[in-house]
Amino acid sequence: MNSEKWLIIGTDARLKLLAKKLSNPERTVFYKSKTSWDNELNQLAIEQEPDYIVLPIQPLKVEVPAVLGLQNATIFCGKTNEEWKEILEEHTVHHYLEDEAFIWQNALLTAEAFVATFYQTKQAISGKRFIITGFGRVAKTLGHLLRSIGAEVIIAVRSDVQLNEAKAFRYQATYLADVGEIEADYFVNTIPAKWLDAGINEKIRIPIFDLASYPGCLQEGVERENYELLPALPGKFFPNDAANILYNSIVGQLRRRKSC
């Protein structure tokens, strides 16, 4: 029996560890630390004809006119832009960012990694006031963790649904448009959109930690000194745990597919 061939791509440490976890006598695993799909990857895909390809969370830049050699591969990917949607439209694609188990466990690691990041400021969390924007999985897990340490958490959201959901969880909640009027010590963004305009930026004087994906929440032309973009925290602080989560997601999706 021919062994499965896997191609894992990405610079995140969790992907390198994922390649090791997937390796066994029944699999041949190739790992490439890259941020772009280039001629080398193109040639590797053509020559090796991988059965499975794992792409990083952020879409790779495409440096070649066409991505060849992927016709029969099953793809596991994070985010896709219009270019990658077109490339992958003829393939079987699994989006691990849509796997609920992966999303929640990754959110838990993100929250814990933020705490590790914050402690590098040599400030205590207990007794501080944090504004968290959004009320998705990361905001919920982070808010819960910060409150358990002794922080006061204010949730700032865009929708009536999330406002009332946050209130139901006994948070002080406000609309995002009014966030500049709230007094706090630190500001944490979890909304993956460039919503912070110049007007709001002038009102927010406290340090901003941005946990959303690149390019963060700052709109074009908005600049500030006390702003830190912190994407992919699980892979930076807990690469082995993050790799386990991704491995379980991929293996789980394959098992569900084969059982159908």
Tab-separated table of N, CA and C in Angstrom, residues 40-207:
chain	number	residue	atom	x	y	z
A	40	GLU	N	9.148	26.797	-5.831
A	40	GLU	CA	9.593	25.600	-5.112
A	40	GLU	C	8.402	24.759	-4.660
A	41	LEU	N	7.383	25.413	-4.088
A	41	LEU	CA	6.196	24.677	-3.671
A	41	LEU	C	5.443	24.118	-4.863
A	42	ASN	N	5.395	24.890	-5.915
A	42	ASN	CA	4.732	24.437	-7.131
A	42	ASN	C	5.384	23.154	-7.642
A	43	GLN	N	6.713	23.159	-7.679
A	43	GLN	CA	7.446	21.996	-8.172
A	43	GLN	C	7.264	20.796	-7.249
A	44	LEU	N	7.285	21.040	-5.946
A	44	LEU	CA	7.097	19.961	-4.982
A	44	LEU	C	5.719	19.329	-5.139
A	45	ALA	N	4.692	20.161	-5.308
A	45	ALA	CA	3.336	19.647	-5.472
A	45	ALA	C	3.195	18.836	-6.750
A	46	ILE	N	3.864	19.278	-7.811
A	46	ILE	CA	3.806	18.555	-9.088
A	46	ILE	C	4.510	17.209	-8.987
A	47	GLU	N	5.695	17.217	-8.382
A	47	GLU	CA	6.500	15.993	-8.328
A	47	GLU	C	5.960	14.982	-7.322
A	48	GLN	N	5.525	15.435	-6.174
A	48	GLN	CA	5.120	14.512	-5.113
A	48	GLN	C	3.626	14.200	-5.109
A	49	GLU	N	2.831	15.058	-5.732
A	49	GLU	CA	1.379	14.868	-5.788
A	49	GLU	C	0.808	14.524	-4.405
A	50	PRO	N	0.898	15.431	-3.444
A	50	PRO	CA	0.422	15.147	-2.088
A	50	PRO	C	-1.071	14.848	-2.060
A	51	ASP	N	-1.437	13.945	-1.174
A	51	ASP	CA	-2.849	13.623	-0.985
A	51	ASP	C	-3.546	14.686	-0.140
A	52	TYR	N	-2.787	15.283	0.778
A	52	TYR	CA	-3.338	16.280	1.690
A	52	TYR	C	-2.378	17.460	1.797
A	53	ILE	N	-2.939	18.659	1.793
A	53	ILE	CA	-2.142	19.875	1.946
A	53	ILE	C	-2.754	20.705	3.073
A	54	VAL	N	-1.930	21.107	4.030
A	54	VAL	CA	-2.379	21.955	5.133
A	54	VAL	C	-1.793	23.341	4.924
A	55	LEU	N	-2.668	24.324	4.758
A	55	LEU	CA	-2.267	25.709	4.562
A	55	LEU	C	-2.365	26.462	5.888
A	56	PRO	N	-1.596	27.532	6.058
A	56	PRO	CA	-1.630	28.292	7.322
A	56	PRO	C	-2.921	29.061	7.494
A	57	ILE	N	-3.081	29.663	8.680
A	57	ILE	CA	-4.299	30.418	8.966
A	57	ILE	C	-4.453	31.592	8.005
A	58	GLN	N	-3.402	32.364	7.811
A	58	GLN	CA	-3.445	33.475	6.866
A	58	GLN	C	-3.133	32.956	5.464
A	59	PRO	N	-3.874	33.403	4.446
A	59	PRO	CA	-3.633	32.889	3.097
A	59	PRO	C	-2.233	33.213	2.588
A	60	LEU	N	-1.616	32.241	1.941
A	60	LEU	CA	-0.295	32.444	1.361
A	60	LEU	C	-0.373	33.420	0.198
A	61	LYS	N	0.658	34.220	0.029
A	61	LYS	CA	0.776	35.021	-1.183
A	61	LYS	C	1.076	34.072	-2.338
A	62	VAL	N	0.561	34.370	-3.503
A	62	VAL	CA	0.762	33.508	-4.660
A	62	VAL	C	1.736	34.192	-5.612
A	63	GLU	N	2.918	33.591	-5.768
A	63	GLU	CA	3.969	34.196	-6.576
A	63	GLU	C	4.043	33.627	-7.984
A	64	VAL	N	3.320	32.549	-8.241
A	64	VAL	CA	3.348	31.930	-9.567
A	64	VAL	C	1.987	32.093	-10.219
A	65	PRO	N	1.932	32.092	-11.543
A	65	PRO	CA	0.670	32.336	-12.240
A	65	PRO	C	-0.421	31.342	-11.892
A	66	ALA	N	-0.045	30.098	-11.654
A	66	ALA	CA	-1.044	29.072	-11.348
A	66	ALA	C	-0.461	28.111	-10.317
A	67	VAL	N	-1.320	27.583	-9.482
A	67	VAL	CA	-0.902	26.573	-8.510
A	67	VAL	C	-1.168	25.223	-9.139
A	68	LEU	N	-0.112	24.508	-9.508
A	68	LEU	CA	-0.239	23.247	-10.227
A	68	LEU	C	0.001	22.069	-9.300
A	69	GLY	N	-0.424	20.894	-9.752
A	69	GLY	CA	-0.151	19.678	-9.009
A	69	GLY	C	-1.060	19.448	-7.830
A	70	LEU	N	-2.149	20.244	-7.694
A	70	LEU	CA	-3.039	20.095	-6.550
A	70	LEU	C	-4.373	19.437	-6.919
A	71	GLN	N	-4.476	18.936	-8.129
A	71	GLN	CA	-5.762	18.492	-8.630
A	71	GLN	C	-6.447	17.452	-7.747
A	72	ASN	N	-5.688	16.542	-7.153
A	72	ASN	CA	-6.281	15.454	-6.387
A	72	ASN	C	-6.101	15.614	-4.888
A	73	ALA	N	-5.586	16.720	-4.449
A	73	ALA	CA	-5.287	16.902	-3.030
A	73	ALA	C	-6.506	17.388	-2.262
A	74	THR	N	-6.624	16.897	-1.041
A	74	THR	CA	-7.594	17.435	-0.090
A	74	THR	C	-6.894	18.546	0.694
A	75	ILE	N	-7.569	19.684	0.810
A	75	ILE	CA	-6.944	20.864	1.394
A	75	ILE	C	-7.534	21.161	2.767
A	76	PHE	N	-6.655	21.440	3.729
A	76	PHE	CA	-7.055	21.971	5.018
A	76	PHE	C	-6.519	23.394	5.080
A	77	CYS	N	-7.394	24.360	5.319
A	77	CYS	CA	-6.932	25.750	5.285
A	77	CYS	C	-7.615	26.574	6.358
A	78	GLY	N	-7.003	27.731	6.634
A	78	GLY	CA	-7.574	28.691	7.554
A	78	GLY	C	-8.418	29.688	6.781
A	79	LYS	N	-7.925	30.905	6.656
A	79	LYS	CA	-8.643	31.924	5.909
A	79	LYS	C	-8.308	31.838	4.428
A	80	THR	N	-9.248	32.251	3.602
A	80	THR	CA	-9.020	32.294	2.159
A	80	THR	C	-9.416	33.664	1.626
A	81	ASN	N	-8.620	34.179	0.696
A	81	ASN	CA	-9.001	35.394	-0.006
A	81	ASN	C	-9.587	34.993	-1.368
A	82	GLU	N	-9.927	35.983	-2.176
A	82	GLU	CA	-10.563	35.688	-3.458
A	82	GLU	C	-9.653	34.852	-4.356
A	83	GLU	N	-8.344	35.118	-4.297
A	83	GLU	CA	-7.400	34.382	-5.128
A	83	GLU	C	-7.379	32.905	-4.761
A	84	TRP	N	-7.337	32.614	-3.459
A	84	TRP	CA	-7.303	31.221	-3.030
A	84	TRP	C	-8.644	30.529	-3.199
A	85	LYS	N	-9.735	31.259	-3.074
A	85	LYS	CA	-11.039	30.655	-3.336
A	85	LYS	C	-11.112	30.153	-4.771
A	86	GLU	N	-10.560	30.923	-5.692
A	86	GLU	CA	-10.555	30.509	-7.093
A	86	GLU	C	-9.637	29.314	-7.304
A	87	ILE	N	-8.473	29.320	-6.656
A	87	ILE	CA	-7.523	28.216	-6.796
A	87	ILE	C	-8.120	26.909	-6.287
A	88	LEU	N	-8.862	26.980	-5.198
A	88	LEU	CA	-9.320	25.770	-4.514
A	88	LEU	C	-10.737	25.347	-4.868
A	89	GLU	N	-11.366	26.048	-5.785
A	89	GLU	CA	-12.783	25.775	-6.030
A	89	GLU	C	-13.053	24.381	-6.566
A	90	GLU	N	-12.066	23.712	-7.160
A	90	GLU	CA	-12.263	22.369	-7.702
A	90	GLU	C	-11.804	21.282	-6.727
A	91	HIS	N	-11.431	21.648	-5.524
A	91	HIS	CA	-10.857	20.687	-4.582
A	91	HIS	C	-11.776	20.442	-3.396
A	92	THR	N	-11.513	19.344	-2.701
A	92	THR	CA	-12.160	19.093	-1.423
A	92	THR	C	-11.427	19.918	-0.375
A	93	VAL	N	-12.148	20.829	0.269
A	93	VAL	CA	-11.528	21.772	1.195
A	93	VAL	C	-12.183	21.668	2.564
A	94	HIS	N	-11.357	21.579	3.599
A	94	HIS	CA	-11.824	21.613	4.982
A	94	HIS	C	-11.280	22.888	5.624
A	95	HIS	N	-12.163	23.691	6.170
A	95	HIS	CA	-11.760	24.937	6.824
A	95	HIS	C	-11.687	24.690	8.323
A	96	TYR	N	-10.478	24.570	8.863
A	96	TYR	CA	-10.385	24.264	10.293
A	96	TYR	C	-10.840	25.429	11.164
A	97	LEU	N	-10.888	26.637	10.610
A	97	LEU	CA	-11.411	27.768	11.372
A	97	LEU	C	-12.931	27.721	11.496
A	98	GLU	N	-13.565	26.757	10.830
A	98	GLU	CA	-14.998	26.562	10.967
A	98	GLU	C	-15.329	25.346	11.828
A	99	ASP	N	-14.312	24.694	12.350
A	99	ASP	CA	-14.474	23.543	13.229
A	99	ASP	C	-14.651	24.062	14.660
A	100	GLU	N	-15.824	23.857	15.247
A	100	GLU	CA	-16.131	24.444	16.554
A	100	GLU	C	-15.144	24.011	17.635
A	101	ALA	N	-14.730	22.756	17.611
A	101	ALA	CA	-13.770	22.293	18.621
A	101	ALA	C	-12.463	23.067	18.510
A	102	PHE	N	-11.981	23.245	17.268
A	102	PHE	CA	-10.748	24.006	17.061
A	102	PHE	C	-10.919	25.450	17.509
A	103	ILE	N	-12.036	26.062	17.134
A	103	ILE	CA	-12.249	27.485	17.425
A	103	ILE	C	-12.224	27.749	18.919
A	104	TRP	N	-12.966	26.942	19.691
A	104	TRP	CA	-13.055	27.187	21.127
A	104	TRP	C	-11.744	26.877	21.834
A	105	GLN	N	-11.105	25.776	21.478
A	105	GLN	CA	-9.840	25.440	22.134
A	105	GLN	C	-8.749	26.441	21.764
A	106	ASN	N	-8.762	26.916	20.527
A	106	ASN	CA	-7.801	27.929	20.118
A	106	ASN	C	-8.061	29.250	20.837
A	107	ALA	N	-9.348	29.555	21.075
A	107	ALA	CA	-9.700	30.762	21.825
A	107	ALA	C	-9.192	30.689	23.256
A	108	LEU	N	-9.293	29.509	23.860
A	108	LEU	CA	-8.782	29.346	25.225
A	108	LEU	C	-7.276	29.583	25.275
A	109	LEU	N	-6.550	29.036	24.294
A	109	LEU	CA	-5.103	29.255	24.250
A	109	LEU	C	-4.778	30.722	23.999
A	110	THR	N	-5.580	31.374	23.151
A	110	THR	CA	-5.357	32.796	22.866
A	110	THR	C	-5.517	33.636	24.131
A	111	ALA	N	-6.561	33.332	24.899
A	111	ALA	CA	-6.789	34.075	26.139
A	111	ALA	C	-5.629	33.884	27.106
A	112	GLU	N	-5.176	32.647	27.267
A	112	GLU	CA	-4.071	32.383	28.187
A	112	GLU	C	-2.778	33.024	27.680
A	113	ALA	N	-2.583	33.002	26.366
A	113	ALA	CA	-1.387	33.613	25.793
A	113	ALA	C	-1.418	35.129	25.962
A	114	PHE	N	-2.613	35.732	25.899
A	114	PHE	CA	-2.682	37.171	26.154
A	114	PHE	C	-2.231	37.495	27.570
A	115	VAL	N	-2.672	36.689	28.532
A	115	VAL	CA	-2.251	36.914	29.917
A	115	VAL	C	-0.734	36.833	30.020
A	116	ALA	N	-0.137	35.843	29.337
A	116	ALA	CA	1.321	35.728	29.342
A	116	ALA	C	1.967	36.964	28.727
A	117	THR	N	1.376	37.469	27.647
A	117	THR	CA	1.876	38.688	27.008
A	117	THR	C	1.753	39.895	27.948
A	118	PHE	N	0.590	40.007	28.580
A	118	PHE	CA	0.352	41.153	29.454
A	118	PHE	C	1.323	41.184	30.616
A	119	TYR	N	1.629	40.038	31.188
A	119	TYR	CA	2.525	40.011	32.340
A	119	TYR	C	3.936	40.485	31.983
A	120	GLN	N	4.250	40.512	30.698
A	120	GLN	CA	5.552	41.052	30.288
A	120	GLN	C	5.627	42.555	30.509
A	121	THR	N	4.471	43.209	30.701
A	121	THR	CA	4.460	44.644	31.025
A	121	THR	C	4.810	44.886	32.489
A	122	LYS	N	4.913	43.782	33.263
A	122	LYS	CA	5.209	43.857	34.708
A	122	LYS	C	4.110	44.587	35.473
A	123	GLN	N	2.877	44.455	34.971
A	123	GLN	CA	1.706	44.993	35.648
A	123	GLN	C	0.797	43.846	36.071
A	124	ALA	N	0.120	44.010	37.188
A	124	ALA	CA	-0.839	43.008	37.650
A	124	ALA	C	-2.159	43.169	36.901
A	125	ILE	N	-2.868	42.079	36.752
A	125	ILE	CA	-4.194	42.102	36.136
A	125	ILE	C	-5.260	42.425	37.173
A	126	SER	N	-5.140	41.860	38.356
A	126	SER	CA	-6.126	42.077	39.412
A	126	SER	C	-6.258	43.566	39.731
A	127	GLY	N	-7.502	44.023	39.760
A	127	GLY	CA	-7.763	45.421	40.085
A	127	GLY	C	-7.759	46.358	38.896
A	128	LYS	N	-7.403	45.871	37.704
A	128	LYS	CA	-7.377	46.702	36.496
A	128	LYS	C	-8.710	46.605	35.749
A	129	ARG	N	-8.984	47.653	34.959
A	129	ARG	CA	-10.192	47.674	34.119
A	129	ARG	C	-9.783	47.463	32.662
A	130	PHE	N	-10.387	46.451	32.046
A	130	PHE	CA	-10.099	46.108	30.647
A	130	PHE	C	-11.353	46.315	29.814
A	131	ILE	N	-11.202	47.030	28.711
A	131	ILE	CA	-12.253	47.076	27.697
A	131	ILE	C	-11.923	46.009	26.663
A	132	ILE	N	-12.870	45.115	26.389
A	132	ILE	CA	-12.708	44.096	25.349
A	132	ILE	C	-13.746	44.356	24.273
A	133	THR	N	-13.309	44.527	23.029
A	133	THR	CA	-14.246	44.741	21.938
A	133	THR	C	-14.633	43.413	21.310
A	134	GLY	N	-15.930	43.294	21.001
A	134	GLY	CA	-16.458	42.059	20.453
A	134	GLY	C	-16.888	41.112	21.561
A	135	PHE	N	-17.718	40.122	21.182
A	135	PHE	CA	-18.127	39.118	22.151
A	135	PHE	C	-18.221	37.750	21.476
A	136	GLY	N	-17.180	37.466	20.677
A	136	GLY	CA	-17.058	36.141	20.085
A	136	GLY	C	-16.333	35.211	21.033
A	137	ARG	N	-15.781	34.126	20.484
A	137	ARG	CA	-15.166	33.118	21.358
A	137	ARG	C	-13.964	33.653	22.118
A	138	VAL	N	-13.092	34.396	21.423
A	138	VAL	CA	-11.901	34.919	22.100
A	138	VAL	C	-12.299	35.912	23.180
A	139	ALA	N	-13.223	36.804	22.879
A	139	ALA	CA	-13.660	37.788	23.874
A	139	ALA	C	-14.293	37.103	25.085
A	140	LYS	N	-15.094	36.079	24.834
A	140	LYS	CA	-15.756	35.381	25.940
A	140	LYS	C	-14.750	34.656	26.830
A	141	THR	N	-13.817	33.945	26.219
A	141	THR	CA	-12.844	33.207	27.021
A	141	THR	C	-11.886	34.164	27.732
A	142	LEU	N	-11.493	35.247	27.051
A	142	LEU	CA	-10.594	36.210	27.676
A	142	LEU	C	-11.288	36.948	28.811
A	143	GLY	N	-12.532	37.375	28.587
A	143	GLY	CA	-13.266	38.059	29.636
A	143	GLY	C	-13.414	37.188	30.873
A	144	HIS	N	-13.732	35.921	30.660
A	144	HIS	CA	-13.878	34.986	31.785
A	144	HIS	C	-12.561	34.829	32.537
A	145	LEU	N	-11.456	34.692	31.788
A	145	LEU	CA	-10.155	34.494	32.426
A	145	LEU	C	-9.726	35.741	33.199
A	146	LEU	N	-9.887	36.918	32.602
A	146	LEU	CA	-9.482	38.150	33.283
A	146	LEU	C	-10.294	38.381	34.551
A	147	ARG	N	-11.599	38.111	34.476
A	147	ARG	CA	-12.428	38.281	35.675
A	147	ARG	C	-12.024	37.299	36.767
A	148	SER	N	-11.628	36.081	36.375
A	148	SER	CA	-11.236	35.089	37.375
A	148	SER	C	-9.953	35.497	38.093
A	149	ILE	N	-9.136	36.344	37.436
A	149	ILE	CA	-7.895	36.820	38.051
A	149	ILE	C	-8.141	38.061	38.903
A	150	GLY	N	-9.292	38.689	38.712
A	150	GLY	CA	-9.612	39.844	39.541
A	150	GLY	C	-9.759	41.146	38.786
A	151	ALA	N	-9.797	41.085	37.461
A	151	ALA	CA	-9.965	42.300	36.666
A	151	ALA	C	-11.440	42.651	36.525
A	152	GLU	N	-11.699	43.906	36.233
A	152	GLU	CA	-13.038	44.352	35.844
A	152	GLU	C	-13.059	44.423	34.331
A	153	VAL	N	-14.084	43.868	33.709
A	153	VAL	CA	-14.143	43.767	32.253
A	153	VAL	C	-15.370	44.496	31.729
A	154	ILE	N	-15.143	45.362	30.747
A	154	ILE	CA	-16.223	46.046	30.037
A	154	ILE	C	-16.227	45.540	28.603
A	155	ILE	N	-17.387	45.133	28.099
A	155	ILE	CA	-17.512	44.608	26.747
A	155	ILE	C	-18.081	45.691	25.835
A	156	ALA	N	-17.413	45.936	24.699
A	156	ALA	CA	-17.882	46.919	23.718
A	156	ALA	C	-18.188	46.198	22.408
A	157	VAL	N	-19.407	46.340	21.916
A	157	VAL	CA	-19.854	45.558	20.760
A	157	VAL	C	-20.586	46.433	19.748
A	158	ARG	N	-20.843	45.822	18.585
A	158	ARG	CA	-21.508	46.550	17.514
A	158	ARG	C	-22.989	46.228	17.397
A	159	SER	N	-23.418	45.071	17.895
A	159	SER	CA	-24.794	44.633	17.660
A	159	SER	C	-25.601	44.566	18.951
A	160	ASP	N	-26.932	44.687	18.812
A	160	ASP	CA	-27.834	44.556	19.951
A	160	ASP	C	-27.752	43.151	20.539
A	161	VAL	N	-27.601	42.155	19.683
A	161	VAL	CA	-27.544	40.769	20.151
A	161	VAL	C	-26.362	40.580	21.101
A	162	GLN	N	-25.175	41.013	20.674
A	162	GLN	CA	-23.997	40.835	21.516
A	162	GLN	C	-24.054	41.717	22.763
A	163	LEU	N	-24.647	42.900	22.651
A	163	LEU	CA	-24.781	43.778	23.820
A	163	LEU	C	-25.593	43.093	24.907
A	164	ASN	N	-26.720	42.528	24.518
A	164	ASN	CA	-27.582	41.888	25.500
A	164	ASN	C	-27.025	40.555	25.962
A	165	GLU	N	-26.295	39.876	25.111
A	165	GLU	CA	-25.638	38.639	25.527
A	165	GLU	C	-24.582	38.933	26.589
A	166	ALA	N	-23.796	39.985	26.375
A	166	ALA	CA	-22.778	40.363	27.359
A	166	ALA	C	-23.420	40.752	28.688
A	167	LYS	N	-24.515	41.474	28.628
A	167	LYS	CA	-25.213	41.857	29.854
A	167	LYS	C	-25.756	40.624	30.587
A	168	ALA	N	-26.205	39.625	29.812
A	168	ALA	CA	-26.718	38.401	30.423
A	168	ALA	C	-25.627	37.662	31.190
A	169	PHE	N	-24.378	37.837	30.758
A	169	PHE	CA	-23.238	37.240	31.450
A	169	PHE	C	-22.699	38.173	32.541
A	170	ARG	N	-23.462	39.198	32.877
A	170	ARG	CA	-23.148	40.124	33.962
A	170	ARG	C	-21.914	40.981	33.693
A	171	TYR	N	-21.715	41.331	32.429
A	171	TYR	CA	-20.670	42.286	32.090
A	171	TYR	C	-21.278	43.677	31.957
A	172	GLN	N	-20.508	44.693	32.287
A	172	GLN	CA	-20.864	46.041	31.858
A	172	GLN	C	-20.642	46.074	30.355
A	173	ALA	N	-21.623	46.529	29.607
A	173	ALA	CA	-21.523	46.475	28.148
A	173	ALA	C	-21.914	47.809	27.547
A	174	THR	N	-21.300	48.120	26.416
A	174	THR	CA	-21.571	49.365	25.719
A	174	THR	C	-21.443	49.137	24.225
A	175	TYR	N	-21.953	50.084	23.449
A	175	TYR	CA	-21.784	50.005	22.002
A	175	TYR	C	-20.385	50.486	21.618
A	176	LEU	N	-19.867	49.944	20.554
A	176	LEU	CA	-18.513	50.266	20.115
A	176	LEU	C	-18.353	51.761	19.832
A	177	ALA	N	-19.399	52.380	19.317
A	177	ALA	CA	-19.325	53.806	18.987
A	177	ALA	C	-19.094	54.668	20.221
A	178	ASP	N	-19.444	54.138	21.396
A	178	ASP	CA	-19.310	54.910	22.633
A	178	ASP	C	-18.094	54.507	23.447
A	179	VAL	N	-17.223	53.692	22.885
A	179	VAL	CA	-16.131	53.114	23.667
A	179	VAL	C	-15.138	54.180	24.150
A	180	GLY	N	-15.029	55.280	23.421
A	180	GLY	CA	-14.098	56.329	23.820
A	180	GLY	C	-14.513	57.072	25.080
A	181	GLU	N	-15.761	56.851	25.513
A	181	GLU	CA	-16.255	57.539	26.713
A	181	GLU	C	-16.055	56.706	27.976
A	182	ILE	N	-15.574	55.489	27.840
A	182	ILE	CA	-15.424	54.583	28.981
A	182	ILE	C	-14.025	54.711	29.579
A	183	GLU	N	-13.957	54.866	30.880
A	183	GLU	CA	-12.661	54.915	31.552
A	183	GLU	C	-12.176	53.495	31.850
A	184	ALA	N	-10.925	53.224	31.502
A	184	ALA	CA	-10.343	51.900	31.739
A	184	ALA	C	-8.828	52.025	31.727
A	185	ASP	N	-8.165	50.924	32.039
A	185	ASP	CA	-6.704	50.908	32.058
A	185	ASP	C	-6.103	50.339	30.775
A	186	TYR	N	-6.809	49.368	30.190
A	186	TYR	CA	-6.279	48.693	28.997
A	186	TYR	C	-7.422	48.363	28.054
A	187	PHE	N	-7.074	48.280	26.785
A	187	PHE	CA	-8.042	48.077	25.716
A	187	PHE	C	-7.602	46.852	24.915
A	188	VAL	N	-8.502	45.884	24.742
A	188	VAL	CA	-8.175	44.664	23.992
A	188	VAL	C	-9.176	44.499	22.856
A	189	ASN	N	-8.694	44.497	21.627
A	189	ASN	CA	-9.575	44.300	20.478
A	189	ASN	C	-9.583	42.839	20.048
A	190	THR	N	-10.781	42.295	19.809
A	190	THR	CA	-10.902	40.943	19.243
A	190	THR	C	-11.699	40.942	17.946
A	191	ILE	N	-12.105	42.123	17.473
A	191	ILE	CA	-12.902	42.199	16.245
A	191	ILE	C	-11.973	42.175	15.031
A	192	PRO	N	-12.117	41.208	14.137
A	192	PRO	CA	-11.222	41.101	12.979
A	192	PRO	C	-11.638	42.020	11.837
A	193	ALA	N	-11.607	43.313	12.097
A	193	ALA	CA	-11.963	44.305	11.067
A	193	ALA	C	-11.294	45.626	11.410
A	194	LYS	N	-11.050	46.427	10.391
A	194	LYS	CA	-10.416	47.737	10.593
A	194	LYS	C	-11.504	48.772	10.909
A	195	TRP	N	-11.925	48.786	12.172
A	195	TRP	CA	-13.025	49.643	12.582
A	195	TRP	C	-12.570	50.898	13.311
A	196	LEU	N	-11.360	50.931	13.847
A	196	LEU	CA	-10.923	52.032	14.703
A	196	LEU	C	-10.473	53.210	13.843
A	197	ASP	N	-11.328	54.243	13.777
A	197	ASP	CA	-11.041	55.389	12.924
A	197	ASP	C	-10.328	56.485	13.714
A	198	ALA	N	-10.016	57.566	13.027
A	198	ALA	CA	-9.249	58.652	13.657
A	198	ALA	C	-10.014	59.285	14.812
A	199	GLY	N	-11.349	59.396	14.689
A	199	GLY	CA	-12.144	60.003	15.741
A	199	GLY	C	-12.101	59.214	17.037
A	200	ILE	N	-12.288	57.899	16.935
A	200	ILE	CA	-12.232	57.048	18.130
A	200	ILE	C	-10.804	56.984	18.654
A	201	ASN	N	-9.838	56.987	17.755
A	201	ASN	CA	-8.432	56.898	18.152
A	201	ASN	C	-8.028	58.065	19.048
A	202	GLU	N	-8.579	59.241	18.766
A	202	GLU	CA	-8.253	60.416	19.584
A	202	GLU	C	-8.774	60.285	21.015
A	203	LYS	N	-9.853	59.524	21.191
A	203	LYS	CA	-10.475	59.397	22.513
A	203	LYS	C	-9.856	58.289	23.346
A	204	ILE	N	-9.201	57.331	22.696
A	204	ILE	CA	-8.640	56.196	23.429
A	204	ILE	C	-7.167	56.466	23.711
A	205	ARG	N	-6.862	56.778	24.948
A	205	ARG	CA	-5.481	57.097	25.332
A	205	ARG	C	-4.770	55.916	25.984
A	206	ILE	N	-5.514	54.897	26.342
A	206	ILE	CA	-4.927	53.753	27.047
A	206	ILE	C	-4.280	52.794	26.047
A	207	PRO	N	-3.354	51.938	26.499
A	207	PRO	CA	-2.715	50.979	25.599
A	207	PRO	C	-3.725	50.027	24.950
